[in-house]
Coordinates of C-alpha atoms in Angstrom, one line a residue:
Chain A
M1 CA 5.3 16.3 1.4
S2 CA 3.9 12.8 1.3
D3 CA 3.7 10.8 -1.9
E4 CA 1.3 8.2 -3.3
K5 CA 3.6 5.3 -2.3
V6 CA 3.6 6.3 1.3
G7 CA -0.2 6.0 1.3
L8 CA 0.1 2.6 -0.4
I9 CA 2.5 1.3 2.1
L10 CA 0.3 2.5 4.9
L11 CA -2.6 0.8 3.4
E12 CA -0.8 -2.5 3.0
E13 CA 1.3 -2.6 6.1
F14 CA -0.3 -0.4 8.8
H15 CA -2.7 -3.2 10.0
R16 CA 0.1 -5.8 9.9
L17 CA 2.7 -4.0 12.1
P18 CA 4.3 -6.3 14.7
P19 CA 2.6 -6.1 18.1
G20 CA 5.7 -5.9 20.2
P21 CA 9.3 -4.8 20.3
A22 CA 12.1 -6.7 18.6
G23 CA 12.4 -10.2 20.0
D24 CA 9.0 -10.2 21.7
P25 CA 7.7 -13.8 21.5
F26 CA 4.3 -12.4 20.8
N27 CA 5.7 -11.1 17.4
F28 CA 6.5 -14.7 16.6
I29 CA 3.0 -15.9 17.3
N30 CA 1.7 -13.0 15.2
E31 CA 4.1 -13.9 12.3
V32 CA 3.1 -17.6 12.4
L33 CA -0.6 -16.8 12.5
Q34 CA -0.2 -14.5 9.4
F35 CA 1.8 -17.2 7.7
L36 CA -0.9 -19.8 8.5
T37 CA -3.6 -17.5 7.2
R38 CA -1.8 -17.2 3.9
W39 CA -1.3 -21.0 3.9
C40 CA -5.0 -21.6 4.5
S41 CA -5.9 -19.2 1.7
A42 CA -3.5 -20.9 -0.7
Y43 CA -4.6 -24.4 0.1
P44 CA -8.3 -24.3 0.9
A45 CA -9.0 -28.0 0.3
S46 CA -10.3 -30.0 3.2
I47 CA -8.1 -32.6 4.9
E48 CA -9.2 -36.2 4.8
L49 CA -9.3 -38.2 8.0
A50 CA -6.2 -40.4 7.1
E51 CA -4.1 -37.5 5.9
P52 CA -1.7 -35.6 8.1
A53 CA -3.3 -32.5 9.7
Y54 CA -0.9 -31.2 12.3
C55 CA 2.3 -29.2 12.3
C56 CA 4.2 -27.4 15.1
F57 CA 6.3 -24.2 15.1
V58 CA 8.8 -23.3 17.8
G59 CA 10.4 -19.9 18.1
C60 CA 14.1 -20.0 19.0
E61 CA 16.1 -17.1 20.2
R62 CA 19.2 -18.4 18.3
V63 CA 17.8 -20.7 15.8
A64 CA 21.1 -21.6 14.0
A65 CA 22.6 -22.8 17.2
T66 CA 19.4 -24.7 18.2
A67 CA 19.3 -26.4 14.8
A68 CA 23.0 -27.3 15.0
S69 CA 22.4 -29.2 18.1
N70 CA 19.3 -31.0 16.6
L71 CA 20.9 -32.5 13.5
D72 CA 17.7 -34.1 12.1
F73 CA 16.4 -30.6 11.3
T74 CA 17.2 -29.3 7.8
H75 CA 17.2 -25.7 6.6
R76 CA 14.0 -24.8 4.7
I77 CA 15.2 -22.0 2.5
L78 CA 12.6 -19.2 1.9
F79 CA 10.0 -21.2 3.9
R80 CA 8.0 -18.1 4.9
E81 CA 8.1 -16.7 1.4
D82 CA 7.2 -20.0 -0.4
T83 CA 4.1 -20.9 1.7
P84 CA 5.1 -24.6 1.2
A85 CA 2.5 -27.2 0.2
D86 CA 4.2 -29.8 2.3
L87 CA 3.7 -27.9 5.5
L88 CA 1.7 -30.5 7.4
S89 CA 3.5 -33.3 9.3
G90 CA 6.3 -30.9 10.0
F91 CA 8.1 -29.8 13.1
Y92 CA 9.7 -26.4 12.6
L93 CA 12.4 -24.6 14.5
C94 CA 12.1 -20.9 13.6
S95 CA 13.8 -17.6 14.2
L96 CA 11.4 -15.2 16.0
P97 CA 10.8 -13.1 12.8
L98 CA 10.3 -16.4 10.9
A99 CA 13.1 -15.4 8.5
T100 CA 14.9 -18.7 9.0
V101 CA 13.2 -22.1 9.5
Y102 CA 14.6 -25.6 10.0
G103 CA 12.2 -28.5 9.7
R104 CA 11.8 -32.2 10.1
S105 CA 9.0 -34.5 9.2
V106 CA 6.9 -35.9 12.0
N107 CA 3.5 -37.5 11.6
F108 CA 1.5 -36.1 14.6
A109 CA -1.7 -38.0 15.1
N110 CA -3.1 -35.5 17.7
L111 CA -2.4 -32.5 19.8
G112 CA -1.0 -34.6 22.6
E113 CA 1.8 -35.9 20.3
C114 CA 2.7 -32.3 19.3
E115 CA 3.0 -31.3 22.9
S116 CA 5.1 -34.4 23.7
A117 CA 7.4 -33.6 20.8
L118 CA 7.8 -30.1 22.2
V119 CA 8.7 -31.4 25.6
A120 CA 11.1 -34.0 24.2
L121 CA 13.0 -31.3 22.3
G122 CA 13.8 -29.8 25.7
L123 CA 14.1 -26.2 24.5
G124 CA 12.6 -24.8 27.7
D125 CA 10.8 -21.5 27.8
V126 CA 10.1 -20.9 24.1
P127 CA 7.0 -19.7 22.2
A128 CA 5.2 -22.4 20.3
V129 CA 2.3 -22.8 17.8
I130 CA 0.5 -26.0 17.0
F131 CA -1.7 -26.0 13.9
N132 CA -4.5 -28.4 13.1
A133 CA -5.3 -27.9 9.4
A134 CA -8.4 -30.0 9.5
E135 CA -10.2 -27.6 11.8
R136 CA -8.0 -24.6 11.0
R137 CA -7.5 -24.3 14.7
V138 CA -4.3 -23.0 16.3
L139 CA -3.0 -23.5 19.8
W140 CA -0.3 -21.1 20.8
R141 CA 1.6 -20.2 23.9
L142 CA 4.1 -17.5 24.7
S143 CA 6.4 -19.7 26.8
D144 CA 6.7 -23.0 28.5
S145 CA 5.1 -21.7 31.7
A146 CA 2.3 -19.8 29.9
S147 CA -1.1 -21.3 29.2
W148 CA -2.2 -22.4 25.8
H149 CA -4.4 -20.0 23.8
Q150 CA -6.7 -20.9 20.9
A151 CA -7.6 -19.2 17.6
V152 CA -9.3 -20.2 14.5
I153 CA -7.8 -19.1 11.2
R154 CA -10.0 -17.1 9.0
T155 CA -9.4 -17.1 5.2
E156 CA -11.9 -14.4 4.2
P157 CA -12.0 -10.9 5.5
A158 CA -14.9 -10.2 7.9
P159 CA -17.5 -7.5 6.9
T160 CA -15.8 -4.1 7.2
L161 CA -15.7 -2.9 10.8
T162 CA -16.2 0.8 11.3
P163 CA -15.9 2.9 14.5
A164 CA -19.6 2.8 14.8
E165 CA -19.6 -1.0 15.0
F166 CA -16.8 -1.2 17.5
D167 CA -19.1 -2.4 20.3
R168 CA -20.5 -5.1 18.1
A169 CA -16.9 -6.4 17.6
L170 CA -16.3 -6.5 21.3
D171 CA -19.6 -8.4 21.9
D172 CA -18.6 -10.9 19.2
F173 CA -15.2 -11.3 20.9
H174 CA -16.8 -12.0 24.2
C175 CA -19.2 -14.4 22.7
E176 CA -16.4 -16.4 21.0
Y177 CA -13.7 -16.1 23.5
T178 CA -14.7 -15.3 27.1
Q179 CA -18.4 -15.8 27.7
A180 CA -18.4 -19.5 28.2
P181 CA -15.8 -21.8 29.9
D182 CA -15.0 -23.4 26.6
G183 CA -14.6 -20.0 24.8
L184 CA -11.4 -19.7 22.9
S185 CA -9.7 -17.9 25.8
L186 CA -10.5 -20.8 28.1
P187 CA -10.8 -18.2 30.9
W188 CA -11.2 -20.4 33.9
D189 CA -8.6 -22.4 35.7
N190 CA -11.4 -24.0 37.7
A191 CA -14.9 -22.8 36.8
K192 CA -16.6 -24.7 39.6
E193 CA -14.4 -23.0 42.1
Q194 CA -14.8 -19.7 40.2
L195 CA -11.1 -19.3 39.8
T196 CA -9.9 -17.7 36.6
K197 CA -6.5 -18.0 35.0
P198 CA -4.2 -16.0 37.2
R199 CA -3.0 -13.7 34.3
L200 CA -6.4 -13.5 32.6
E201 CA -6.2 -9.7 31.8
G202 CA -3.0 -10.2 29.8
D203 CA -4.4 -13.3 28.2
I204 CA -7.6 -11.5 27.1
R205 CA -5.5 -8.6 25.8
N206 CA -3.5 -10.9 23.6
D207 CA -6.6 -12.8 22.4
L208 CA -8.4 -9.6 21.7
F209 CA -5.4 -8.4 19.7
I210 CA -5.4 -11.6 17.6
Y211 CA -9.2 -11.4 17.3
F212 CA -8.9 -7.9 15.7
R213 CA -6.0 -9.0 13.5
N214 CA -7.9 -12.0 12.4
L215 CA -10.8 -9.9 11.1
M216 CA -8.3 -9.2 8.2
Q217 CA -9.2 -5.6 7.8
D218 CA -6.9 -2.9 6.3
N219 CA -9.0 0.1 7.5
F220 CA -7.8 -0.2 11.1
A221 CA -4.7 -1.2 13.0
V222 CA -4.5 -2.6 16.4
F223 CA -1.6 -2.0 18.8
R224 CA -0.8 -3.9 21.9
E225 CA 0.5 -2.1 25.1
S226 CA 0.4 1.3 23.6
F227 CA 2.7 3.7 25.6
Q228 CA 1.3 7.1 26.5
S229 CA 2.9 9.6 28.7
S230 CA 0.4 8.8 31.4
G231 CA 0.7 5.0 31.2
R232 CA 0.3 2.1 28.9
A233 CA -3.0 1.3 27.3
D234 CA -3.7 -2.4 27.0
L235 CA -4.8 -2.0 23.4
L236 CA -5.2 0.8 20.9
V237 CA -7.4 0.4 17.8
Y238 CA -6.9 3.1 15.2
F239 CA -9.3 3.6 12.3
R240 CA -7.2 5.2 9.6
T241 CA -9.8 6.9 7.4
E242 CA -11.8 8.3 10.3
Q243 CA -8.7 9.1 12.3
K244 CA -10.3 7.7 15.3
A245 CA -8.5 6.0 18.1
F246 CA -10.0 3.6 20.7
Y247 CA -7.9 3.3 23.8
M248 CA -8.7 0.1 25.7
E249 CA -8.1 -0.8 29.3
L250 CA -9.0 -4.3 30.3
K251 CA -9.9 -5.5 33.8
V252 CA -11.1 -8.7 35.4
L253 CA -13.6 -8.6 38.3
R254 CA -13.3 -11.7 40.4
E255 CA -15.2 -13.5 43.1
Y256 CA -12.3 -15.5 44.3
R257 CA -8.5 -15.6 43.7
L258 CA -5.7 -17.8 44.8
V259 CA -3.4 -16.4 47.5
K260 CA -0.6 -18.7 48.5
R261 CA -2.5 -21.6 46.9
K262 CA -5.6 -20.8 49.1
R263 CA -8.9 -19.7 47.6
R264 CA -9.7 -16.2 48.9
H265 CA -12.9 -14.2 48.5
V266 CA -12.5 -10.9 46.6
S267 CA -14.6 -8.2 48.2
E268 CA -16.9 -5.9 46.2
K269 CA -14.9 -3.0 47.5
F270 CA -11.8 -4.4 45.9
N271 CA -13.5 -5.0 42.6
I272 CA -14.9 -1.4 42.6
R273 CA -11.4 -0.1 43.3
W274 CA -9.9 -2.3 40.6
G275 CA -12.5 -1.2 38.0
S276 CA -12.1 2.4 39.1
M277 CA -8.4 2.3 38.4
G278 CA -9.1 1.1 34.9
I279 CA -11.5 4.0 34.4
G280 CA -8.9 6.4 35.7
Q281 CA -6.3 5.0 33.4
A282 CA -8.7 5.3 30.4
Y283 CA -9.5 8.8 31.3
S284 CA -5.8 9.8 31.3
Y285 CA -5.4 8.4 27.8
K286 CA -8.5 10.2 26.6
R287 CA -7.3 13.5 28.1
L288 CA -4.1 13.2 26.1
N289 CA -5.9 12.5 22.9
R290 CA -9.1 14.6 23.2
T291 CA -9.6 15.2 19.5
I292 CA -9.3 11.6 18.2
G293 CA -9.6 9.4 21.2
V294 CA -12.4 7.3 22.7
A295 CA -11.5 5.5 25.9
Y296 CA -13.0 2.1 26.8
V297 CA -12.8 0.2 30.0
C298 CA -13.9 -3.4 29.5
C299 CA -14.5 -5.4 32.7
F300 CA -14.6 -9.1 32.2
D301 CA -16.8 -10.2 35.1
A302 CA -15.9 -13.5 36.8
R303 CA -18.1 -12.8 39.9
T304 CA -21.0 -15.1 41.0
S305 CA -23.8 -12.8 40.0
D306 CA -24.3 -10.9 36.8
V307 CA -25.0 -7.6 38.6
E308 CA -23.9 -4.2 37.6
L309 CA -21.5 -2.2 39.9
K310 CA -23.2 1.2 40.1
E311 CA -20.1 2.9 41.4
L312 CA -18.2 2.0 38.2
V313 CA -21.1 3.0 35.9
D314 CA -21.4 6.4 37.7
L315 CA -17.7 7.1 37.6
A316 CA -17.4 6.2 33.9
D317 CA -20.4 8.4 33.2
R318 CA -18.9 11.3 35.0
L319 CA -15.5 11.0 33.2
D320 CA -17.2 10.3 29.8
I321 CA -15.6 6.9 29.5
E322 CA -17.1 4.0 27.6
Y323 CA -17.5 1.4 30.4
R324 CA -18.5 -2.2 29.4
R325 CA -19.0 -5.2 31.5
Y326 CA -18.9 -8.7 30.0
F327 CA -20.1 -11.5 32.3
M328 CA -18.3 -14.8 32.1
Y329 CA -20.4 -17.8 32.8
T330 CA -19.0 -20.8 34.7
S331 CA -20.9 -23.3 32.6
A332 CA -22.6 -23.6 29.3
E333 CA -25.9 -24.4 31.1
E334 CA -25.8 -21.2 33.0
L335 CA -25.2 -19.3 29.9
H336 CA -28.1 -20.9 28.1
K337 CA -30.4 -20.3 31.0
A338 CA -29.4 -16.6 31.0
L339 CA -29.9 -16.4 27.3
I340 CA -33.5 -17.7 27.5
S341 CA -34.5 -15.9 30.6
Chain B
M1 CA 48.7 -3.1 21.1
A2 CA 47.5 0.2 19.9
E3 CA 44.9 1.8 22.2
L4 CA 41.4 2.3 20.8
S5 CA 39.8 5.7 21.0
S6 CA 36.4 5.9 22.7
R7 CA 34.8 6.4 19.3
Q8 CA 36.4 3.2 18.0
I9 CA 35.2 1.3 21.0
L10 CA 31.7 2.5 20.4
A11 CA 32.0 1.6 16.7
R12 CA 33.3 -1.9 17.5
S13 CA 30.5 -2.4 20.0
W14 CA 28.0 -1.3 17.4
V15 CA 29.3 -3.9 15.0
L16 CA 29.3 -6.7 17.6
L17 CA 25.7 -5.8 18.7
A18 CA 24.7 -5.9 15.0
I19 CA 26.1 -9.4 14.6
D20 CA 24.5 -10.5 17.8
A21 CA 21.1 -9.1 16.6
C22 CA 21.5 -10.9 13.3
D23 CA 22.0 -14.2 15.2
R24 CA 18.9 -13.7 17.2
A25 CA 16.8 -12.6 14.2
G26 CA 17.9 -15.8 12.3
L27 CA 20.1 -13.9 9.8
A28 CA 23.4 -15.4 10.8
P29 CA 25.8 -16.4 9.4
L30 CA 25.6 -13.3 7.2
S31 CA 27.7 -12.4 4.3
K32 CA 30.1 -9.5 4.3
I33 CA 28.0 -7.7 1.8
R34 CA 24.8 -8.0 3.8
L35 CA 26.5 -6.9 7.0
H36 CA 27.8 -3.7 5.4
R37 CA 24.4 -3.1 3.9
L38 CA 22.7 -3.6 7.3
I39 CA 25.2 -1.2 8.9
F40 CA 24.4 1.3 6.2
L41 CA 20.6 1.0 6.9
S42 CA 21.4 1.4 10.6
N43 CA 23.2 4.6 9.7
C44 CA 20.2 6.0 7.8
L45 CA 17.8 5.9 10.7
A46 CA 20.1 6.3 13.7
D47 CA 19.0 9.9 14.2
L48 CA 15.4 8.7 14.5
F49 CA 16.4 6.7 17.6
R50 CA 19.0 9.3 18.7
T51 CA 21.8 6.9 18.5
M52 CA 25.4 7.4 17.3
P53 CA 26.3 5.1 14.4
P54 CA 29.9 3.9 13.8
S55 CA 30.5 6.2 10.9
K56 CA 28.3 9.0 9.5
R57 CA 30.0 8.7 6.1
V58 CA 29.8 5.9 3.7
L59 CA 31.3 5.2 0.3
K60 CA 29.0 4.4 -2.6
Y61 CA 31.1 1.5 -3.6
K62 CA 30.6 -0.6 -6.7
R63 CA 29.4 -3.6 -4.7
G64 CA 27.1 -1.4 -2.6
P65 CA 27.7 0.5 0.6
F66 CA 31.0 -0.4 2.2
Y67 CA 32.7 0.8 5.4
P68 CA 36.5 0.2 5.6
D69 CA 36.4 1.0 9.3
V70 CA 33.6 -1.4 10.0
Q71 CA 35.5 -4.1 8.1
W72 CA 38.5 -3.4 10.3
H73 CA 36.4 -3.8 13.4
L74 CA 34.8 -6.9 12.0
D75 CA 38.2 -8.6 11.4
R76 CA 39.4 -7.6 14.9
L77 CA 36.3 -9.1 16.5
A78 CA 37.1 -12.3 14.7
T79 CA 40.7 -12.2 15.8
M80 CA 39.5 -11.6 19.4
G81 CA 37.3 -14.7 19.1
L82 CA 34.0 -12.7 19.5
A83 CA 33.0 -13.3 15.9
R84 CA 33.4 -16.3 13.6
I85 CA 34.4 -16.2 9.9
Q86 CA 33.4 -19.0 7.7
N87 CA 33.1 -19.8 3.9
F88 CA 36.1 -17.5 3.3
A89 CA 37.0 -17.3 -0.4
I90 CA 38.7 -14.9 -2.8
E91 CA 36.6 -14.9 -6.0
Q92 CA 36.4 -13.0 -9.2
D93 CA 33.2 -11.3 -10.1
Q94 CA 32.1 -8.7 -12.7
F95 CA 33.8 -6.0 -10.5
G96 CA 37.1 -7.8 -10.1
P97 CA 38.6 -9.9 -7.2
W98 CA 36.5 -9.9 -4.0
M99 CA 37.1 -11.5 -0.6
K100 CA 33.9 -13.4 0.3
A101 CA 33.2 -14.3 3.9
E102 CA 30.3 -15.0 6.3
Y103 CA 30.2 -13.8 9.9
S104 CA 28.4 -15.1 13.0
I105 CA 28.8 -14.6 16.7
T106 CA 30.6 -16.9 19.0
Q107 CA 29.7 -17.7 22.6
P108 CA 32.3 -15.2 24.0
G109 CA 30.8 -12.7 21.6
I110 CA 27.3 -13.4 23.0
D111 CA 28.6 -12.9 26.5
A112 CA 30.4 -9.6 25.5
A113 CA 27.3 -8.3 23.7
R114 CA 25.3 -9.1 26.9
K115 CA 27.8 -7.0 29.0
I116 CA 27.6 -4.2 26.4
R117 CA 23.8 -4.1 26.6
A118 CA 24.1 -3.6 30.3
T119 CA 25.7 -0.2 29.8
P120 CA 23.6 2.9 29.1
F121 CA 25.2 3.2 25.6
G122 CA 24.7 -0.5 24.9
Y123 CA 21.1 -0.5 26.1
S124 CA 20.0 2.4 23.8
T125 CA 22.1 1.2 20.9
S126 CA 21.1 -2.4 21.1
G127 CA 17.4 -1.3 21.3
Y128 CA 17.8 0.4 18.0
I129 CA 19.9 -2.2 16.3
D130 CA 17.5 -5.0 17.4
E131 CA 14.5 -3.1 16.0
L132 CA 16.3 -2.5 12.7
T133 CA 17.6 -6.0 12.4
F134 CA 14.3 -7.8 13.4
S135 CA 12.4 -5.5 11.0
F136 CA 14.9 -6.2 8.3
A137 CA 14.4 -9.9 8.9
T138 CA 10.7 -9.6 8.2
L139 CA 11.3 -8.3 4.7
N140 CA 11.1 -10.7 1.7
G141 CA 14.1 -13.0 1.9
R142 CA 14.3 -13.2 -1.9
H143 CA 15.6 -9.6 -2.2
L144 CA 17.0 -8.8 1.2
D145 CA 20.3 -7.8 -0.2
Q146 CA 18.7 -5.3 -2.6
V147 CA 17.0 -3.2 0.1
A148 CA 20.0 -1.1 1.0
L149 CA 20.6 -0.3 -2.7
Q150 CA 17.1 1.0 -2.9
E151 CA 17.5 3.2 0.2
L152 CA 16.6 6.8 -0.6
N153 CA 19.9 8.3 0.4
Y154 CA 21.8 5.7 -1.5
S155 CA 19.7 5.7 -4.7
A156 CA 19.2 9.5 -4.8
P157 CA 19.7 11.0 -8.2
G158 CA 23.1 12.6 -8.5
I159 CA 24.9 10.2 -6.1
A160 CA 27.4 8.6 -8.4
E161 CA 29.5 5.5 -7.7
G162 CA 32.5 6.5 -5.6
A163 CA 30.6 9.4 -4.0
L164 CA 30.6 9.9 -0.3
I165 CA 27.2 9.7 1.4
T166 CA 27.0 11.6 4.7
F167 CA 24.5 11.6 7.5
E168 CA 26.0 14.5 9.4
D169 CA 23.1 16.8 8.7
S170 CA 19.7 15.2 9.7
N171 CA 17.9 17.9 7.6
T172 CA 19.3 16.4 4.4
N173 CA 18.7 12.8 5.4
L174 CA 16.0 11.5 3.0
A175 CA 15.2 8.5 5.2
L176 CA 14.2 10.8 8.1
K177 CA 12.1 12.9 5.8
K178 CA 10.2 9.9 4.5
T179 CA 9.4 8.7 8.0
D180 CA 7.9 12.2 8.6
D181 CA 5.7 11.6 5.5
F182 CA 4.3 8.5 7.2
E183 CA 3.5 10.6 10.2
S184 CA 1.8 13.2 8.1
L185 CA -0.6 10.6 6.8
A186 CA -1.3 8.8 10.0
P187 CA -0.5 11.7 12.4
A188 CA -2.0 10.8 15.7
I189 CA -0.8 7.3 15.9
L190 CA 2.7 7.4 14.6
N191 CA 3.8 10.4 16.6
S192 CA 6.0 8.5 19.0
R193 CA 6.1 5.1 17.4
L194 CA 9.7 4.9 16.3
R195 CA 9.8 1.2 15.5
E196 CA 6.6 1.3 13.4
K197 CA 8.1 4.2 11.4
L198 CA 11.3 2.3 11.0
L199 CA 9.5 -0.8 9.7
L200 CA 7.3 1.3 7.4
Y201 CA 10.4 2.9 5.9
L202 CA 12.0 -0.4 5.3
K203 CA 8.9 -1.7 3.6
Y204 CA 8.8 1.5 1.6
I205 CA 12.3 1.0 0.2
D206 CA 11.8 -2.8 -0.1
T207 CA 9.0 -2.3 -2.7
G208 CA 11.6 -0.7 -5.0
D209 CA 11.1 1.8 -7.8
V210 CA 11.9 4.6 -5.4
A211 CA 14.6 6.4 -7.3
A212 CA 12.0 7.1 -10.0

């Protein structure tokens, strides 16, 4: 038998569950973003130009040993729990669950200085978060070799999202993150050459996860890389009250890609096959969860022309899959032209 | 040197993997009390992950859950140079004399843990211990040591100090029953999500007031 407290814990914690297994660097990013959201809510005042605005967090696999070899860092007891007022101008070495934090004071004048300090520390492949409190903007990366991602900290919950408005949320995400080259996902490596970031699907999955979390809703939970017996859905969004699950498969359709450092054209046939695979995967998740599941395939379209691929539409229609295509413009001008045409 | 039974080797490996996980989760060095409490929590939910804990019985000791066998392994690990003891002191508290100590892992310990993880036993056990320890580390640091005392099996009415708590029958394990309750309220999604159930249970007991 369930009790009232089980319901209460589900209400409070369900939408905040860590996105990955123990030790996953993405859990660290998620923890820091949750911490910064609390911090921004606790200290809403704006930052004056002359005041310090930056701080930097580094996730360490063995933070005690890392701090012991960097003696100018001091242990900040109950840092996460205290939401400290003196957060800014700090450089923090953190355990991945943010349970233990060591800090030192550094007055960063800009993002470049934060990045330089990270390099100077010489920790190698570690997750990191840079926070600009003036703009409430966050730059984060999963490792040294991964690209930087952006997010903007929200301090108020967005209007309640229901399953019926799921499409609107996806449109909003595209608008904010992937539609234009300067979107928060920064999707292009070289927009003129029409080359996207090489691991754009994974990047979009992580950004979409953070986007849903950032809406600050307790009526749904978002899970990353949800394992099913037939594979691994990129994202799973579960609406608790409605008991409705949205399985999401994300694909990128490309015009060009880099093969051995050479720009190669990607055929339409390949894009159709790639998109069809996504539809097939989504169909397998849906079949396993017929009573509660809706399956989405979201194709982020980095081709030259904003033209629908009829084969994908027909296949999705036949398998009763929600197929969506989001066109990514290579310049703001092109986007504006398309919007007014 | 006396030979260890396979059961003792598994138990000692479990303790080493727990110290290693604590180091990676930022909980090291950790006090003897916290270590025994963490081992106790690992006992409660081991069946959920189908792992075999070092001991399925624990004494409800006046200072909280305590495993004499685990202490024995812990001290042997320190003697072997795989764990480090620091801030050792014999103190008097309200319960009488007590040997305080803090434990952390050494570099040879880290290497040994890595080798253990490469075995089938080590892989499945460390997967569980890591999930438990990292979830434990996300709880409020102000009352981290209280969590085990509020655990449902430990704080159940009728379990007096000095009593033996056993986990031999999973049907009587209140922790497992509670994780089922979470599944009954969010059925579709929690079906095969062990780590989520584990964390929700820890959050459940962390909020206290469960014995009532």
